[in-house]
Amino acid sequence: MRVFALRLGTAALAASLAACALKPVGPDYHLPASAIVNRPGAAAPFAQAPASAAADGSSPFADAPLPPSWWRLYQDSRLDGLIEKALAHNTDVRVALANLEKSQAADDAVAGQGRPALSVDGGPAFGHVSGLTYLAPDYVPPSTWEWGGGAKLSYDLDLFGRLKRAIEASRVDTEAAQAALDLVRVNVAAGTARAYADACASGLRIASAQHSTDLQQQALDISVRLQQAGRVGITDAARARSQLQSLKAAIPPLQARRQAALYRLATLAGDVPLDFDHDVAQCVVPPHVAGIIPVGDGAALLRRRPDVRQAESQLAAATATATIGVVTADLYPRVALGLSVGPAGLGNDFLGKDTFSYSVGPLISWTVPDTGVVRETQTALEVYARELDRHAALQAARDESATVASQARRLYQSGRTGYLDALDA
């Protein structure tokens, strides 16, 4: 009955301590009221249909949200392959992914502090204890085998929200790392699509310029034959030859632009510039969106953009609301429930009934605030305040000296005082 009452009291104590958990100390983070996403206009349609589409009731835009794999809207298998390769092999993506995994591991470590901690130990030992342990000065205990073992279970009640605030602070860092990874992926995908479009558009312009050059070459050949026949003068042939050279001069810049786009594609995919996809070099059809473009509204765009999410997470980290809660909670005592059970005894009484022991109860720890830091801060503030007083007094003295000097200068100019008096002032 006595043991049962003890256990019941321990359980009641644990339940009462858990019920006493207070609201976490420290301020909570809230989205600033001035945020653009809170404005009424942010929920308005993001794009207006052109007048030509409004006339027949059709629109190239839709209010549906943009899909994650937005590049598939082009329905270009070659572009899909280039972007998937870039996302898999781009160095910046791998670095951002490693940073996210690091932050997630830190999350798990912080969250683990809020779960029960179990430790097990045990092992044999040979020797004897001091006779004074038994308060027998002349007694020398015999050497023998001793063994011991046990298990310890502890759980932090987190009465003042220290662990919760620590988890919040760690989660903010993870959200920022996730947004940074999403931002890198968006930039890599957009850069790949842009480079692919530049390569194909340059190929189309090169083909068009080459076709114009061929037509001008034919016109030049006709002008030369007509000149030889005496039908036209030398000026017409020279003009046609000049136009041909102008058309040829437009091709090298286009070729350089296409080559630069191909180099960007290779770099974004984690390859050296010369290892670009040679099939893309033959592309002469720029990608275009097939069907209606889903754009959503402004509020959805702001919530979806990774740079906005990263900035918000960095704002939450900069204001350090969760960190303030962690530091504030350190001013209060920490209460944890502890349970220890295990056997211990001599080697000849291994696992006997009288070798088992257990203990259960709250573990309270309280770190005394560092008064030295407070004293240093107060001293620094006092010195700063006195320096401000000194600065104000010096400014007043300077103003008075300036007034005296001005008056002495006027007296000297009017001949009422000597030069040395004016100079001294």
PDB file of C-alpha atoms in Angstrom, residues 130-400:
ATOM      1  CA  SER A 130      37.626   2.149   1.448  1.00  0.00           C
ATOM      2  CA  GLY A 131      36.873   1.031   4.986  1.00  0.00           C
ATOM      3  CA  LEU A 132      35.944   4.588   5.858  1.00  0.00           C
ATOM      4  CA  THR A 133      32.979   4.195   3.536  1.00  0.00           C
ATOM      5  CA  TYR A 134      31.487   2.001   6.244  1.00  0.00           C
ATOM      6  CA  LEU A 135      32.779   4.364   9.002  1.00  0.00           C
ATOM      7  CA  ALA A 136      35.251   1.645  10.105  1.00  0.00           C
ATOM      8  CA  PRO A 137      38.767   3.130  10.235  1.00  0.00           C
ATOM      9  CA  ASP A 138      40.563  -0.162  10.871  1.00  0.00           C
ATOM     10  CA  TYR A 139      38.451  -2.266   8.520  1.00  0.00           C
ATOM     11  CA  VAL A 140      39.797  -3.330   5.116  1.00  0.00           C
ATOM     12  CA  PRO A 141      37.005  -4.815   2.984  1.00  0.00           C
ATOM     13  CA  PRO A 142      37.915  -7.854   0.908  1.00  0.00           C
ATOM     14  CA  SER A 143      38.499  -7.487  -2.798  1.00  0.00           C
ATOM     15  CA  THR A 144      35.636  -8.895  -4.831  1.00  0.00           C
ATOM     16  CA  TRP A 145      33.760  -8.527  -8.064  1.00  0.00           C
ATOM     17  CA  GLU A 146      31.141  -5.832  -8.130  1.00  0.00           C
ATOM     18  CA  TRP A 147      28.645  -5.153 -10.818  1.00  0.00           C
ATOM     19  CA  GLY A 148      26.096  -2.515 -11.511  1.00  0.00           C
ATOM     20  CA  GLY A 149      23.739  -1.350 -14.182  1.00  0.00           C
ATOM     21  CA  GLY A 150      20.729   0.749 -14.723  1.00  0.00           C
ATOM     22  CA  ALA A 151      18.569   2.858 -16.948  1.00  0.00           C
ATOM     23  CA  LYS A 152      17.810   6.543 -16.602  1.00  0.00           C
ATOM     24  CA  LEU A 153      14.852   8.327 -18.150  1.00  0.00           C
ATOM     25  CA  SER A 154      14.424  12.092 -18.086  1.00  0.00           C
ATOM     26  CA  TYR A 155      11.919  14.456 -19.643  1.00  0.00           C
ATOM     27  CA  ASP A 156      12.119  18.259 -19.711  1.00  0.00           C
ATOM     28  CA  LEU A 157       8.696  19.715 -18.889  1.00  0.00           C
ATOM     29  CA  ASP A 158       9.576  22.995 -20.632  1.00  0.00           C
ATOM     30  CA  LEU A 159       7.349  25.009 -18.319  1.00  0.00           C
ATOM     31  CA  PHE A 160       8.422  28.378 -19.719  1.00  0.00           C
ATOM     32  CA  GLY A 161       8.690  27.435 -23.389  1.00  0.00           C
ATOM     33  CA  ARG A 162      12.467  27.408 -23.743  1.00  0.00           C
ATOM     34  CA  LEU A 163      12.480  24.318 -25.964  1.00  0.00           C
ATOM     35  CA  LYS A 164       9.497  25.522 -27.943  1.00  0.00           C
ATOM     36  CA  ARG A 165      11.202  28.830 -28.687  1.00  0.00           C
ATOM     37  CA  ALA A 166      14.415  27.019 -29.610  1.00  0.00           C
ATOM     38  CA  ILE A 167      12.448  24.841 -32.040  1.00  0.00           C
ATOM     39  CA  GLU A 168      10.818  27.963 -33.511  1.00  0.00           C
ATOM     40  CA  ALA A 169      14.204  29.626 -34.013  1.00  0.00           C
ATOM     41  CA  SER A 170      15.614  26.518 -35.672  1.00  0.00           C
ATOM     42  CA  ARG A 171      12.522  26.147 -37.861  1.00  0.00           C
ATOM     43  CA  VAL A 172      12.904  29.726 -39.118  1.00  0.00           C
ATOM     44  CA  ASP A 173      16.456  28.949 -40.217  1.00  0.00           C
ATOM     45  CA  THR A 174      15.242  25.808 -41.996  1.00  0.00           C
ATOM     46  CA  GLU A 175      12.481  27.732 -43.772  1.00  0.00           C
ATOM     47  CA  ALA A 176      15.057  30.262 -44.957  1.00  0.00           C
ATOM     48  CA  ALA A 177      17.294  27.433 -46.215  1.00  0.00           C
ATOM     49  CA  GLN A 178      14.327  25.823 -48.016  1.00  0.00           C
ATOM     50  CA  ALA A 179      13.407  29.141 -49.631  1.00  0.00           C
ATOM     51  CA  ALA A 180      17.044  29.636 -50.665  1.00  0.00           C
ATOM     52  CA  LEU A 181      17.034  26.203 -52.325  1.00  0.00           C
ATOM     53  CA  ASP A 182      13.755  26.971 -54.108  1.00  0.00           C
ATOM     54  CA  LEU A 183      15.176  30.305 -55.260  1.00  0.00           C
ATOM     55  CA  VAL A 184      18.275  28.640 -56.702  1.00  0.00           C
ATOM     56  CA  ARG A 185      16.109  26.072 -58.490  1.00  0.00           C
ATOM     57  CA  VAL A 186      13.910  28.793 -59.956  1.00  0.00           C
ATOM     58  CA  ASN A 187      16.944  30.758 -61.127  1.00  0.00           C
ATOM     59  CA  VAL A 188      18.577  27.674 -62.645  1.00  0.00           C
ATOM     60  CA  ALA A 189      15.385  26.614 -64.416  1.00  0.00           C
ATOM     61  CA  ALA A 190      14.704  30.157 -65.644  1.00  0.00           C
ATOM     62  CA  GLY A 191      18.319  30.618 -66.735  1.00  0.00           C
ATOM     63  CA  THR A 192      18.254  27.337 -68.637  1.00  0.00           C
ATOM     64  CA  ALA A 193      14.972  28.207 -70.353  1.00  0.00           C
ATOM     65  CA  ARG A 194      16.285  31.680 -71.217  1.00  0.00           C
ATOM     66  CA  ALA A 195      19.560  30.330 -72.602  1.00  0.00           C
ATOM     67  CA  TYR A 196      17.688  27.709 -74.635  1.00  0.00           C
ATOM     68  CA  ALA A 197      15.331  30.366 -76.011  1.00  0.00           C
ATOM     69  CA  ASP A 198      18.294  32.627 -76.869  1.00  0.00           C
ATOM     70  CA  ALA A 199      20.066  29.780 -78.664  1.00  0.00           C
ATOM     71  CA  CYS A 200      16.979  28.867 -80.698  1.00  0.00           C
ATOM     72  CA  ALA A 201      16.086  32.497 -81.436  1.00  0.00           C
ATOM     73  CA  SER A 202      19.657  33.198 -82.525  1.00  0.00           C
ATOM     74  CA  GLY A 203      19.546  30.111 -84.735  1.00  0.00           C
ATOM     75  CA  LEU A 204      16.337  31.368 -86.332  1.00  0.00           C
ATOM     76  CA  ARG A 205      17.829  34.833 -86.909  1.00  0.00           C
ATOM     77  CA  ILE A 206      20.993  33.283 -88.360  1.00  0.00           C
ATOM     78  CA  ALA A 207      18.906  31.203 -90.754  1.00  0.00           C
ATOM     79  CA  SER A 208      16.893  34.287 -91.729  1.00  0.00           C
ATOM     80  CA  ALA A 209      20.057  36.363 -92.208  1.00  0.00           C
ATOM     81  CA  GLN A 210      21.641  33.594 -94.261  1.00  0.00           C
ATOM     82  CA  HIS A 211      18.536  33.411 -96.439  1.00  0.00           C
ATOM     83  CA  SER A 212      18.647  37.186 -96.949  1.00  0.00           C
ATOM     84  CA  THR A 213      22.335  36.880 -97.848  1.00  0.00           C
ATOM     85  CA  ASP A 214      21.567  34.203-100.419  1.00  0.00           C
ATOM     86  CA  LEU A 215      18.861  36.368-101.987  1.00  0.00           C
ATOM     87  CA  GLN A 216      21.192  39.362-102.090  1.00  0.00           C
ATOM     88  CA  GLN A 217      23.902  37.193-103.685  1.00  0.00           C
ATOM     89  CA  GLN A 218      21.441  36.291-106.414  1.00  0.00           C
ATOM     90  CA  ALA A 219      20.581  39.969-106.866  1.00  0.00           C
ATOM     91  CA  LEU A 220      24.299  40.777-107.119  1.00  0.00           C
ATOM     92  CA  ASP A 221      24.831  38.077-109.733  1.00  0.00           C
ATOM     93  CA  ILE A 222      21.989  39.529-111.796  1.00  0.00           C
ATOM     94  CA  SER A 223      23.400  43.046-111.450  1.00  0.00           C
ATOM     95  CA  VAL A 224      26.840  41.863-112.602  1.00  0.00           C
ATOM     96  CA  ARG A 225      25.371  40.130-115.650  1.00  0.00           C
ATOM     97  CA  LEU A 226      23.297  43.205-116.509  1.00  0.00           C
ATOM     98  CA  GLN A 227      26.387  45.384-116.126  1.00  0.00           C
ATOM     99  CA  GLN A 228      28.358  43.123-118.409  1.00  0.00           C
ATOM    100  CA  ALA A 229      25.531  43.363-120.938  1.00  0.00           C
ATOM    101  CA  GLY A 230      25.517  47.132-120.651  1.00  0.00           C
ATOM    102  CA  ARG A 231      22.010  47.262-119.288  1.00  0.00           C
ATOM    103  CA  VAL A 232      22.964  48.912-115.954  1.00  0.00           C
ATOM    104  CA  GLY A 233      25.861  50.995-114.733  1.00  0.00           C
ATOM    105  CA  ILE A 234      28.666  50.090-112.381  1.00  0.00           C
ATOM    106  CA  THR A 235      26.884  51.904-109.546  1.00  0.00           C
ATOM    107  CA  ASP A 236      24.059  49.364-109.367  1.00  0.00           C
ATOM    108  CA  ALA A 237      26.454  46.443-109.051  1.00  0.00           C
ATOM    109  CA  ALA A 238      28.509  48.265-106.399  1.00  0.00           C
ATOM    110  CA  ARG A 239      25.356  49.055-104.437  1.00  0.00           C
ATOM    111  CA  ALA A 240      24.277  45.405-104.544  1.00  0.00           C
ATOM    112  CA  ARG A 241      27.759  44.295-103.476  1.00  0.00           C
ATOM    113  CA  SER A 242      27.688  46.738-100.530  1.00  0.00           C
ATOM    114  CA  GLN A 243      24.289  45.475 -99.421  1.00  0.00           C
ATOM    115  CA  LEU A 244      25.566  41.897 -99.571  1.00  0.00           C
ATOM    116  CA  GLN A 245      28.524  42.688 -97.326  1.00  0.00           C
ATOM    117  CA  SER A 246      26.225  44.455 -94.848  1.00  0.00           C
ATOM    118  CA  LEU A 247      24.019  41.365 -94.634  1.00  0.00           C
ATOM    119  CA  LYS A 248      27.043  39.116 -94.140  1.00  0.00           C
ATOM    120  CA  ALA A 249      28.324  41.404 -91.368  1.00  0.00           C
ATOM    121  CA  ALA A 250      25.119  40.825 -89.383  1.00  0.00           C
ATOM    122  CA  ILE A 251      25.704  37.047 -89.123  1.00  0.00           C
ATOM    123  CA  PRO A 252      28.854  36.833 -86.878  1.00  0.00           C
ATOM    124  CA  PRO A 253      27.248  38.717 -83.924  1.00  0.00           C
ATOM    125  CA  LEU A 254      24.289  36.347 -84.102  1.00  0.00           C
ATOM    126  CA  GLN A 255      26.609  33.359 -84.140  1.00  0.00           C
ATOM    127  CA  ALA A 256      28.471  34.734 -81.115  1.00  0.00           C
ATOM    128  CA  ARG A 257      25.181  35.225 -79.254  1.00  0.00           C
ATOM    129  CA  ARG A 258      24.097  31.664 -80.009  1.00  0.00           C
ATOM    130  CA  GLN A 259      27.468  30.329 -78.866  1.00  0.00           C
ATOM    131  CA  ALA A 260      27.234  32.315 -75.620  1.00  0.00           C
ATOM    132  CA  ALA A 261      23.774  30.848 -74.989  1.00  0.00           C
ATOM    133  CA  LEU A 262      25.131  27.335 -75.577  1.00  0.00           C
ATOM    134  CA  TYR A 263      27.966  27.998 -73.124  1.00  0.00           C
ATOM    135  CA  ARG A 264      25.431  29.179 -70.522  1.00  0.00           C
ATOM    136  CA  LEU A 265      23.449  25.983 -70.982  1.00  0.00           C
ATOM    137  CA  ALA A 266      26.541  23.876 -70.354  1.00  0.00           C
ATOM    138  CA  THR A 267      27.571  25.901 -67.294  1.00  0.00           C
ATOM    139  CA  LEU A 268      24.104  25.746 -65.748  1.00  0.00           C
ATOM    140  CA  ALA A 269      24.151  21.963 -66.174  1.00  0.00           C
ATOM    141  CA  GLY A 270      27.453  21.703 -64.302  1.00  0.00           C
ATOM    142  CA  ASP A 271      29.544  21.004 -67.410  1.00  0.00           C
ATOM    143  CA  VAL A 272      32.447  22.876 -68.947  1.00  0.00           C
ATOM    144  CA  PRO A 273      31.351  25.410 -71.603  1.00  0.00           C
ATOM    145  CA  LEU A 274      32.610  23.329 -74.550  1.00  0.00           C
ATOM    146  CA  ASP A 275      30.460  20.333 -73.493  1.00  0.00           C
ATOM    147  CA  PHE A 276      27.221  21.950 -74.627  1.00  0.00           C
ATOM    148  CA  ASP A 277      24.432  19.974 -76.246  1.00  0.00           C
ATOM    149  CA  HIS A 278      25.234  20.076 -79.972  1.00  0.00           C
ATOM    150  CA  ASP A 279      21.624  19.252 -80.860  1.00  0.00           C
ATOM    151  CA  VAL A 280      20.575  22.606 -79.400  1.00  0.00           C
ATOM    152  CA  ALA A 281      23.013  24.329 -81.783  1.00  0.00           C
ATOM    153  CA  GLN A 282      20.754  23.216 -84.644  1.00  0.00           C
ATOM    154  CA  CYS A 283      17.573  24.582 -83.034  1.00  0.00           C
ATOM    155  CA  VAL A 284      15.807  27.230 -85.135  1.00  0.00           C
ATOM    156  CA  VAL A 285      12.361  27.119 -83.477  1.00  0.00           C
ATOM    157  CA  PRO A 286      12.162  29.203 -80.257  1.00  0.00           C
ATOM    158  CA  PRO A 287       9.957  27.711 -77.526  1.00  0.00           C
ATOM    159  CA  HIS A 288       6.510  29.180 -77.034  1.00  0.00           C
ATOM    160  CA  VAL A 289       3.797  28.502 -74.460  1.00  0.00           C
ATOM    161  CA  ALA A 290       1.088  26.250 -75.777  1.00  0.00           C
ATOM    162  CA  GLY A 291      -2.357  27.003 -74.376  1.00  0.00           C
ATOM    163  CA  ILE A 292      -3.517  29.305 -71.609  1.00  0.00           C
ATOM    164  CA  ILE A 293      -0.945  30.696 -69.159  1.00  0.00           C
ATOM    165  CA  PRO A 294      -1.870  30.160 -65.467  1.00  0.00           C
ATOM    166  CA  VAL A 295      -0.864  33.254 -63.479  1.00  0.00           C
ATOM    167  CA  GLY A 296      -3.085  33.325 -60.372  1.00  0.00           C
ATOM    168  CA  ASP A 297      -3.323  36.547 -58.380  1.00  0.00           C
ATOM    169  CA  GLY A 298      -0.775  38.839 -56.805  1.00  0.00           C
ATOM    170  CA  ALA A 299      -1.142  37.433 -53.284  1.00  0.00           C
ATOM    171  CA  ALA A 300      -0.565  33.884 -54.498  1.00  0.00           C
ATOM    172  CA  LEU A 301       2.478  35.043 -56.453  1.00  0.00           C
ATOM    173  CA  LEU A 302       3.998  36.739 -53.394  1.00  0.00           C
ATOM    174  CA  ARG A 303       3.439  33.630 -51.264  1.00  0.00           C
ATOM    175  CA  ARG A 304       4.900  31.417 -53.974  1.00  0.00           C
ATOM    176  CA  ARG A 305       8.023  33.434 -54.747  1.00  0.00           C
ATOM    177  CA  PRO A 306      10.984  31.908 -52.896  1.00  0.00           C
ATOM    178  CA  ASP A 307      12.852  35.202 -52.597  1.00  0.00           C
ATOM    179  CA  VAL A 308       9.883  36.708 -50.737  1.00  0.00           C
ATOM    180  CA  ARG A 309       9.644  33.660 -48.455  1.00  0.00           C
ATOM    181  CA  GLN A 310      13.391  33.801 -47.821  1.00  0.00           C
ATOM    182  CA  ALA A 311      13.206  37.511 -46.976  1.00  0.00           C
ATOM    183  CA  GLU A 312      10.332  36.888 -44.555  1.00  0.00           C
ATOM    184  CA  SER A 313      12.240  34.082 -42.825  1.00  0.00           C
ATOM    185  CA  GLN A 314      15.319  36.286 -42.595  1.00  0.00           C
ATOM    186  CA  LEU A 315      13.144  39.061 -41.142  1.00  0.00           C
ATOM    187  CA  ALA A 316      11.826  36.666 -38.502  1.00  0.00           C
ATOM    188  CA  ALA A 317      15.392  35.602 -37.719  1.00  0.00           C
ATOM    189  CA  ALA A 318      16.609  39.217 -37.649  1.00  0.00           C
ATOM    190  CA  THR A 319      13.906  40.273 -35.200  1.00  0.00           C
ATOM    191  CA  ALA A 320      14.961  37.204 -33.173  1.00  0.00           C
ATOM    192  CA  THR A 321      11.575  36.803 -31.487  1.00  0.00           C
ATOM    193  CA  ALA A 322      12.155  33.101 -30.850  1.00  0.00           C
ATOM    194  CA  THR A 323      15.725  33.707 -29.695  1.00  0.00           C
ATOM    195  CA  ILE A 324      14.471  36.334 -27.260  1.00  0.00           C
ATOM    196  CA  GLY A 325      12.109  33.701 -25.874  1.00  0.00           C
ATOM    197  CA  VAL A 326      14.981  31.238 -25.413  1.00  0.00           C
ATOM    198  CA  VAL A 327      17.101  33.789 -23.546  1.00  0.00           C
ATOM    199  CA  THR A 328      14.129  34.935 -21.455  1.00  0.00           C
ATOM    200  CA  ALA A 329      13.281  31.352 -20.507  1.00  0.00           C
ATOM    201  CA  ASP A 330      16.849  30.893 -19.256  1.00  0.00           C
ATOM    202  CA  LEU A 331      16.009  33.381 -16.502  1.00  0.00           C
ATOM    203  CA  TYR A 332      13.528  30.867 -15.060  1.00  0.00           C
ATOM    204  CA  PRO A 333      14.200  27.468 -13.490  1.00  0.00           C
ATOM    205  CA  ARG A 334      14.205  24.355 -15.662  1.00  0.00           C
ATOM    206  CA  VAL A 335      12.145  21.431 -14.404  1.00  0.00           C
ATOM    207  CA  ALA A 336      12.558  17.877 -15.655  1.00  0.00           C
ATOM    208  CA  LEU A 337      11.146  14.554 -14.523  1.00  0.00           C
ATOM    209  CA  GLY A 338      13.737  11.875 -13.815  1.00  0.00           C
ATOM    210  CA  LEU A 339      13.475   8.126 -13.352  1.00  0.00           C
ATOM    211  CA  SER A 340      16.399   5.862 -12.524  1.00  0.00           C
ATOM    212  CA  VAL A 341      16.189   2.096 -12.052  1.00  0.00           C
ATOM    213  CA  GLY A 342      18.797  -0.639 -11.956  1.00  0.00           C
ATOM    214  CA  PRO A 343      20.544  -3.327  -9.919  1.00  0.00           C
ATOM    215  CA  ALA A 344      23.897  -3.078  -8.126  1.00  0.00           C
ATOM    216  CA  GLY A 345      25.696  -5.506  -5.823  1.00  0.00           C
ATOM    217  CA  LEU A 346      28.466  -8.037  -5.329  1.00  0.00           C
ATOM    218  CA  GLY A 347      29.339 -10.649  -7.876  1.00  0.00           C
ATOM    219  CA  ASN A 348      28.068 -13.551  -5.764  1.00  0.00           C
ATOM    220  CA  ASP A 349      24.609 -12.014  -5.520  1.00  0.00           C
ATOM    221  CA  PHE A 350      23.963 -11.318  -9.177  1.00  0.00           C
ATOM    222  CA  LEU A 351      20.399 -10.033  -9.778  1.00  0.00           C
ATOM    223  CA  GLY A 352      19.214 -10.766  -6.256  1.00  0.00           C
ATOM    224  CA  LYS A 353      16.018  -9.263  -4.924  1.00  0.00           C
ATOM    225  CA  ASP A 354      17.898  -6.885  -2.686  1.00  0.00           C
ATOM    226  CA  THR A 355      20.094  -5.520  -5.485  1.00  0.00           C
ATOM    227  CA  PHE A 356      17.425  -3.487  -7.280  1.00  0.00           C
ATOM    228  CA  SER A 357      16.921   0.205  -6.654  1.00  0.00           C
ATOM    229  CA  TYR A 358      14.936   3.009  -8.244  1.00  0.00           C
ATOM    230  CA  SER A 359      14.348   6.710  -7.818  1.00  0.00           C
ATOM    231  CA  VAL A 360      11.872   9.111  -9.387  1.00  0.00           C
ATOM    232  CA  GLY A 361      11.256  12.786  -8.942  1.00  0.00           C
ATOM    233  CA  PRO A 362      11.608  16.252 -10.405  1.00  0.00           C
ATOM    234  CA  LEU A 363      15.005  17.655 -11.278  1.00  0.00           C
ATOM    235  CA  ILE A 364      15.157  21.432 -10.867  1.00  0.00           C
ATOM    236  CA  SER A 365      18.026  23.560 -12.134  1.00  0.00           C
ATOM    237  CA  TRP A 366      18.269  27.328 -12.164  1.00  0.00           C
ATOM    238  CA  THR A 367      21.130  29.318 -13.621  1.00  0.00           C
ATOM    239  CA  VAL A 368      21.719  32.493 -11.658  1.00  0.00           C
ATOM    240  CA  PRO A 369      21.706  35.520 -14.010  1.00  0.00           C
ATOM    241  CA  ASP A 370      25.169  36.778 -14.874  1.00  0.00           C
ATOM    242  CA  THR A 371      25.325  39.966 -12.815  1.00  0.00           C
ATOM    243  CA  GLY A 372      28.784  40.693 -14.183  1.00  0.00           C
ATOM    244  CA  VAL A 373      27.355  41.220 -17.656  1.00  0.00           C
ATOM    245  CA  VAL A 374      24.628  43.442 -16.213  1.00  0.00           C
ATOM    246  CA  ARG A 375      27.200  45.443 -14.267  1.00  0.00           C
ATOM    247  CA  GLU A 376      29.364  45.910 -17.356  1.00  0.00           C
ATOM    248  CA  THR A 377      26.366  47.061 -19.351  1.00  0.00           C
ATOM    249  CA  GLN A 378      25.284  49.513 -16.672  1.00  0.00           C
ATOM    250  CA  THR A 379      28.839  50.862 -16.423  1.00  0.00           C
ATOM    251  CA  ALA A 380      29.073  51.324 -20.181  1.00  0.00           C
ATOM    252  CA  LEU A 381      25.702  53.091 -20.282  1.00  0.00           C
ATOM    253  CA  GLU A 382      26.720  55.367 -17.402  1.00  0.00           C
ATOM    254  CA  VAL A 383      29.976  56.306 -19.148  1.00  0.00           C
ATOM    255  CA  TYR A 384      28.078  56.945 -22.376  1.00  0.00           C
ATOM    256  CA  ALA A 385      25.539  59.171 -20.599  1.00  0.00           C
ATOM    257  CA  ARG A 386      28.312  61.234 -18.968  1.00  0.00           C
ATOM    258  CA  GLU A 387      30.058  61.586 -22.334  1.00  0.00           C
ATOM    259  CA  LEU A 388      26.827  62.954 -23.778  1.00  0.00           C
ATOM    260  CA  ASP A 389      26.730  65.536 -20.961  1.00  0.00           C
ATOM    261  CA  ARG A 390      30.362  66.451 -21.655  1.00  0.00           C
ATOM    262  CA  HIS A 391      29.642  66.747 -25.369  1.00  0.00           C
ATOM    263  CA  ALA A 392      26.704  69.076 -24.693  1.00  0.00           C
ATOM    264  CA  ALA A 393      28.846  71.262 -22.400  1.00  0.00           C
ATOM    265  CA  LEU A 394      31.614  71.468 -24.997  1.00  0.00           C
ATOM    266  CA  GLN A 395      29.096  72.470 -27.656  1.00  0.00           C
ATOM    267  CA  ALA A 396      27.789  75.244 -25.385  1.00  0.00           C
ATOM    268  CA  ALA A 397      31.358  76.451 -24.744  1.00  0.00           C
ATOM    269  CA  ARG A 398      32.050  76.465 -28.474  1.00  0.00           C
ATOM    270  CA  ASP A 399      28.931  78.527 -29.156  1.00  0.00           C
ATOM    271  CA  GLU A 400      29.846  81.061 -26.466  1.00  0.00           C
TER     272      GLU A 400
END
